Short mmCIF file of C-alpha atoms in Angstrom, two decimals:
data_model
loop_
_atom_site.label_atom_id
_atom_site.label_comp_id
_atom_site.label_asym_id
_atom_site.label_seq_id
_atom_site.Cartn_x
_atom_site.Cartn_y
_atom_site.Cartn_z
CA UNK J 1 173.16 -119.84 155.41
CA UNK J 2 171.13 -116.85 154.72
CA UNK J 3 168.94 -119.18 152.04
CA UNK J 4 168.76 -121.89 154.84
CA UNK J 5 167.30 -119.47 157.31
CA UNK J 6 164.71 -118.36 154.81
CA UNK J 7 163.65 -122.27 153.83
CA UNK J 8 163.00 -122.49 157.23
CA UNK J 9 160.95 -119.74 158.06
CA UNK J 10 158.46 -120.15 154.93
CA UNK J 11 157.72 -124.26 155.96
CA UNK J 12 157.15 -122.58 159.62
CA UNK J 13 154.71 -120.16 158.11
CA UNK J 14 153.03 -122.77 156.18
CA UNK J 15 152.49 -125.39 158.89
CA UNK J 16 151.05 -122.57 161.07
CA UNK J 17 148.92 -121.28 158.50
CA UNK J 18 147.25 -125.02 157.82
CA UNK J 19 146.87 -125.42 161.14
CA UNK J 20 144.97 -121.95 162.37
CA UNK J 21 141.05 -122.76 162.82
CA UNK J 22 138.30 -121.80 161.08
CA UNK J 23 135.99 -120.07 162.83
CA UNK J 24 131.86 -119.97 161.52
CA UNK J 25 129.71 -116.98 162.90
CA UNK J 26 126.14 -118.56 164.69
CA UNK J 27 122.86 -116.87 163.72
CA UNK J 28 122.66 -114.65 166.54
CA UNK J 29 126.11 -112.71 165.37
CA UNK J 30 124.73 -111.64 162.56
CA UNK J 31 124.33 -107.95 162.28
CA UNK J 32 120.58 -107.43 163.13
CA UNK J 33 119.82 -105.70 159.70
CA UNK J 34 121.49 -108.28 157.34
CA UNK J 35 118.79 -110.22 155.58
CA UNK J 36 121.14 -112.95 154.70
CA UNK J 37 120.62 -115.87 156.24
CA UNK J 38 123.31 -118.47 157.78
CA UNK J 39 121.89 -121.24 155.25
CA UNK J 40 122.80 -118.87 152.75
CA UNK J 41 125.92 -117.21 153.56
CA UNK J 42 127.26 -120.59 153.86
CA UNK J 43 125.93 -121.63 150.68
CA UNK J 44 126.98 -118.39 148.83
CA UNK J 45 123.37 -117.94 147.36
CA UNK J 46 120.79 -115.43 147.59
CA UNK J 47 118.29 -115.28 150.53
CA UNK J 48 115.57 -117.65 149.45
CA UNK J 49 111.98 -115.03 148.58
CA UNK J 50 108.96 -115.53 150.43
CA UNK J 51 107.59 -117.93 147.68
CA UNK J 52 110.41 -120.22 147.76
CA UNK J 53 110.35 -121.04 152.11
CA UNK J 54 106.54 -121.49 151.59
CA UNK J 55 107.38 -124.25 149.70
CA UNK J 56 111.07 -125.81 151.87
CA UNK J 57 108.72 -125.39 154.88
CA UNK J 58 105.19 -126.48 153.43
CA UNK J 59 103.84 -127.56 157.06
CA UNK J 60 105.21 -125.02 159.21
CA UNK J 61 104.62 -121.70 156.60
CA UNK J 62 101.16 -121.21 155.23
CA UNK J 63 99.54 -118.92 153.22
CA UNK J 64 96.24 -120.63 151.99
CA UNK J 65 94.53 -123.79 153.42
CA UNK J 66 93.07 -127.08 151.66
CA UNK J 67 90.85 -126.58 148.44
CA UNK J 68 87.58 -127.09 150.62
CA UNK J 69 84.85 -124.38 150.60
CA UNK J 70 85.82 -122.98 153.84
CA UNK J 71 87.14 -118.97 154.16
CA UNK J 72 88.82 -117.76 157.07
CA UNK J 73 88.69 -114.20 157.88
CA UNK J 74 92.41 -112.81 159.60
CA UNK J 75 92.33 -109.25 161.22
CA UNK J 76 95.82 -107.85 161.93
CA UNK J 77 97.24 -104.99 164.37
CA UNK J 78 94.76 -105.67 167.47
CA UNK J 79 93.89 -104.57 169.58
CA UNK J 80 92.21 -101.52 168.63
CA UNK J 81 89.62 -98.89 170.83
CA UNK J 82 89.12 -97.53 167.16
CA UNK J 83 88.64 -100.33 165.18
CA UNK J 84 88.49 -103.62 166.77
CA UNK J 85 84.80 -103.32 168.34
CA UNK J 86 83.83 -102.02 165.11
CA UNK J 87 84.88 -105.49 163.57
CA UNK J 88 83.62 -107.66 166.34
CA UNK J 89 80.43 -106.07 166.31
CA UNK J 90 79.93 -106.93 162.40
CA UNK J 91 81.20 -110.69 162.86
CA UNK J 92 78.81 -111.10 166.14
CA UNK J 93 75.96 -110.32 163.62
CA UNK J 94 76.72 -112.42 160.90
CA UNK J 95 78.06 -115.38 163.33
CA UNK J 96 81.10 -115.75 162.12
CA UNK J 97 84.54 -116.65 164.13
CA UNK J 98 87.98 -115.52 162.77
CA UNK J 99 92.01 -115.25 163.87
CA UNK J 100 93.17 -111.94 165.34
CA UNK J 101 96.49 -111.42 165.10
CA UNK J 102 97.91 -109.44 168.04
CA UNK J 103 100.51 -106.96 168.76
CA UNK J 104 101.58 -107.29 171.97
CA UNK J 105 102.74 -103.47 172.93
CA UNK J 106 98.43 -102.64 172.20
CA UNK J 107 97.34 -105.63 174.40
CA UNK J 108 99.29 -104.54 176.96
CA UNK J 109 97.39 -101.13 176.83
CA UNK J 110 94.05 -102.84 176.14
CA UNK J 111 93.94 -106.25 177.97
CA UNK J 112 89.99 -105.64 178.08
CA UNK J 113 89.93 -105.70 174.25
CA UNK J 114 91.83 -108.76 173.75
CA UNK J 115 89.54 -110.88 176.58
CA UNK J 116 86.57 -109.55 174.73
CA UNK J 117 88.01 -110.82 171.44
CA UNK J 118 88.45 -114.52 173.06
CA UNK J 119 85.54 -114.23 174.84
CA UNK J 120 83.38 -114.37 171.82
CA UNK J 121 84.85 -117.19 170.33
CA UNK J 122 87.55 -115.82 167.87
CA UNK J 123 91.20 -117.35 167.79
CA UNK J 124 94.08 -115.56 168.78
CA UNK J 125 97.03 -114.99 166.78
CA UNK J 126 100.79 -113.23 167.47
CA UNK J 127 101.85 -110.30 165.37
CA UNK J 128 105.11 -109.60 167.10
CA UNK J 129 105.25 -107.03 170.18
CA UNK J 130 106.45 -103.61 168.44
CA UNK J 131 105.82 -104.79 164.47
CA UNK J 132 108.86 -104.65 163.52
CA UNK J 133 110.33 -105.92 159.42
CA UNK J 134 111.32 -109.11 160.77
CA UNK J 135 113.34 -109.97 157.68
CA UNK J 136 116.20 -107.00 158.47
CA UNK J 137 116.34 -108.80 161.96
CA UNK J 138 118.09 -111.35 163.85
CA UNK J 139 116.50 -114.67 165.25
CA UNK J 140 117.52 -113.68 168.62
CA UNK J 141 115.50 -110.67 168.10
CA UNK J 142 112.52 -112.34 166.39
CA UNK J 143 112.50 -114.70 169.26
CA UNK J 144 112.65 -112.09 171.63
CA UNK J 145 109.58 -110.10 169.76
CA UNK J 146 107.30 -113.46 169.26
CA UNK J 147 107.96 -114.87 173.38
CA UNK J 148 107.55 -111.20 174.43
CA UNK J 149 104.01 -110.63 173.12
CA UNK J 150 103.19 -114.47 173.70
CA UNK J 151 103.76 -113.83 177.65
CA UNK J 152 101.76 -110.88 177.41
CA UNK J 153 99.08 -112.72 175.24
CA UNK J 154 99.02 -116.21 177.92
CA UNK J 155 98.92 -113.60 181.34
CA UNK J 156 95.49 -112.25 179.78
CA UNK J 157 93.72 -115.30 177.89
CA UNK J 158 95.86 -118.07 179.42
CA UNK J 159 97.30 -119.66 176.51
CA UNK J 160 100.53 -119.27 173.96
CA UNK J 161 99.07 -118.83 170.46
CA UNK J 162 101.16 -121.64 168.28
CA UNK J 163 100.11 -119.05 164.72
CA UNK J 164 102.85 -116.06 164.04
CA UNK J 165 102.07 -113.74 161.45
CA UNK J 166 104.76 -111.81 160.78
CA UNK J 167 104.64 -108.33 160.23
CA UNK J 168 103.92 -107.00 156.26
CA UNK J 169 103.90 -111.05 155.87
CA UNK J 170 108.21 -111.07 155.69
CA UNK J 171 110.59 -113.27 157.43
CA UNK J 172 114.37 -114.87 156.81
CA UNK J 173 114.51 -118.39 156.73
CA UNK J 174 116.34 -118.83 159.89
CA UNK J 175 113.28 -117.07 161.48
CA UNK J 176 110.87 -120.16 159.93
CA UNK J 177 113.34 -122.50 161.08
CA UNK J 178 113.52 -121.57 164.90
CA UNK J 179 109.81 -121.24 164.82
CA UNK J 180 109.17 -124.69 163.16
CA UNK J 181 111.94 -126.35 165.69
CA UNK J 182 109.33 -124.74 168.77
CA UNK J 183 106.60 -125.73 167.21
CA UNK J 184 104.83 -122.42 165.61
CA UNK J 185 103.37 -122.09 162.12
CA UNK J 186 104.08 -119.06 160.11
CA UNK J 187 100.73 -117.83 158.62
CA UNK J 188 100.50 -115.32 155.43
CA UNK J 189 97.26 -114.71 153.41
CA UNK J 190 96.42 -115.51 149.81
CA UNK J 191 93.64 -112.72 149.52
CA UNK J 192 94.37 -108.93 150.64
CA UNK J 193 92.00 -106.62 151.11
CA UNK J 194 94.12 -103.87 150.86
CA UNK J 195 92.09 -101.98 153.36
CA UNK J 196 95.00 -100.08 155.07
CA UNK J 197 95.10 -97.59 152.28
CA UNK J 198 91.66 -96.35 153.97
CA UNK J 199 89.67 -97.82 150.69
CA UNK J 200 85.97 -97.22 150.81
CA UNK J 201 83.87 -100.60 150.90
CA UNK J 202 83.44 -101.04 147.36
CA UNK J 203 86.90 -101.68 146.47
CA UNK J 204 87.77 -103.80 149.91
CA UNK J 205 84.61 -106.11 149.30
CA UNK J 206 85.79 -106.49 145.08
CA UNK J 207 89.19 -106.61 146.39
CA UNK J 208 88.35 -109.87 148.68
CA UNK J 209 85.62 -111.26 146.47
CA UNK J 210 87.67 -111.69 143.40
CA UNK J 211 90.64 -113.24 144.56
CA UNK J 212 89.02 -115.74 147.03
CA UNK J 213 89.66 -119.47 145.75
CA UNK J 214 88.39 -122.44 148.26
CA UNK J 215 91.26 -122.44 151.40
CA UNK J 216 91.28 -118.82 151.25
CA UNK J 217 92.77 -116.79 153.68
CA UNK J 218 91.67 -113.22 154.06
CA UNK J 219 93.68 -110.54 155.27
CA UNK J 220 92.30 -107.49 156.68
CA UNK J 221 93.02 -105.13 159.45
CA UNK J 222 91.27 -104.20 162.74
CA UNK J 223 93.54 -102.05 164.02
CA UNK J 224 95.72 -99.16 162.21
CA UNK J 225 98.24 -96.56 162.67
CA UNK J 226 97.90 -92.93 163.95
CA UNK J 227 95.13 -90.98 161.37
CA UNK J 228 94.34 -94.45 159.61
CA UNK J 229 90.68 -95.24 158.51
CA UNK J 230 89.19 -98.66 158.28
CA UNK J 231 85.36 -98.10 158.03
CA UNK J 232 85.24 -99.01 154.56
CA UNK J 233 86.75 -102.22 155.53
CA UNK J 234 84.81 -102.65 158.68
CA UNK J 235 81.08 -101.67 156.48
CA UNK J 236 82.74 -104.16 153.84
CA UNK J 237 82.08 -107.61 156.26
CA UNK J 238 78.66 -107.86 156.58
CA UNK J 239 78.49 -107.97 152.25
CA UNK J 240 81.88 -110.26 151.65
CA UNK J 241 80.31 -113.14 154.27
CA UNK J 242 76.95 -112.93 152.73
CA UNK J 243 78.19 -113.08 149.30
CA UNK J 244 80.61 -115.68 150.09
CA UNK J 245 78.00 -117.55 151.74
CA UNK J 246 75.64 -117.45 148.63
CA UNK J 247 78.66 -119.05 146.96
CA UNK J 248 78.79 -122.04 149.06
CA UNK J 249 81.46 -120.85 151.40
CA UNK J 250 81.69 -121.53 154.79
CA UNK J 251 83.86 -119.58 157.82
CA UNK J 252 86.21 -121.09 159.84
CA UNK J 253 88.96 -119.72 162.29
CA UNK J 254 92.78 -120.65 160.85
CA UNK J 255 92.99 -123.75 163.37
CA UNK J 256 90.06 -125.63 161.72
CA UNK J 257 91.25 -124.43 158.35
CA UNK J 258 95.13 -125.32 158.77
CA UNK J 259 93.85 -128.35 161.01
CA UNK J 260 96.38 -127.45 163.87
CA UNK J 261 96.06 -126.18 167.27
CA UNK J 262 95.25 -122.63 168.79
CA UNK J 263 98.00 -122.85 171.65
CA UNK J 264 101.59 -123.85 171.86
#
């Protein structure tokens, strides 16, 4: 009887067992600093590197344009009452338009900077609203960060910027994935200038000159943390368009280069 009983109870158990769901976790309960994505959880593989969604997501994340003769010239971190006049000032002289990409907690505080920025022709850019590691974050919270600053961005200028540059260039794949379902493209740089380690213009201008290739995109900076110094990069402009100009080179602002729209 007793043997019966137990029979009993263990096809119970099993039939129970089979038929208990399975349960996946969505993107947006994942603990905000896991870098692991759901592709690759789900996969049981490593996070794919930087290198590797360049190439799954060729036409939404960029990092260098056709091989044409064109350059164009990115500033990050505006806008600045430091550093950002400093840089428009140089590219007004040399008539030259470029991308600013901007962080939406300093246009807030300096809506005058950012008008004066797409009042001279340059093309606006979003750089997250506190510039945060994106890759240690959710894609709830990278949305929140990218439609955040965009608001901010579309109540001054009047339009969404469709380029995202994230912060120190990193993001998780299911970051590039929302943003190439809504439409954005995810823009690094092939060329760094390096300049946020306060360099003196000698080594920023070497620093761009040697490493530009035709499709180039420069990174440099036009605004910085507390202390930070960016003259040498600022002084360093005028020489890298001349000499790149000498070369053959022409400037263009990442929508011509990329051949995409400026707004969303």
């Amino acid at each position: 009887m007793r043997r019966r009983l137990l029979i009993a109870l263990t096809v119970m158990l099993t039939l129970y067992c089979v038929s208990w769901p399975v349960v996946e976790a969505g993107p947006e309960q994942n603990d905000s600093n896991n870098t692991i994505t759901t592709e690759s959880v789900s996969a049981g593989t490593e996070p794919l590197s930087l290198g590797e969604l360049r190439r799954k997501y060729s036409e939404t994340f960029k990092f260098r344009g056709p091989e044409v003769k064109q350059v164009a010239l990115t500033f990050d971190d505006v806008p600045d009452p430091r550093f950002t006049p400093q840089v428009l000032d140089e590219l007004k002289k040399q008539g030259v338009k470029a991308t600013f990409f901007v962080v939406g907690s300093r246009a807030k505080k300096h809506p005058e900077l950012l008008r004066r920025i797409h009042r001279e022709g340059h093309i606006i850019g979003n750089h997250s609203f506190s510039h945060p590691l994106f890759k240690n974050r959710s894609v709830e919270q990278f949305q929140n960060e990218i439609q955040r600053t965009e608001k901010i961005i579309q109540r001054i200028i009047g339009y969404k910027p469709k380029l995202i540059r994230p912060p120190y260039g990193e993001i998780n794949e299911a970051q590039v994935k929302w943003a190439k379902q809504h439409g954005y493209k995810i823009v690094n740089w092939n060329v760094d200038s390096l300049d946020w380690k306060g360099l003196d213009k000698e080594t920023v201008t070497q620093n761009v000159l040697s490493a530009v290739v035709p499709g180039s995109i420069v990174l440099q900076h036009a605004g910085g943390g507390v202390g930070s110094t960016l003259e040498g990069s600022v002084e360093a402009i005028p020489e890298i368009i001349q000499s790149l100009r000498s070369k053959g080179y022409h400037f263009v602002t990442l929508p011509e280069l990329l051949r995409t729209n400026k707004a969303n």
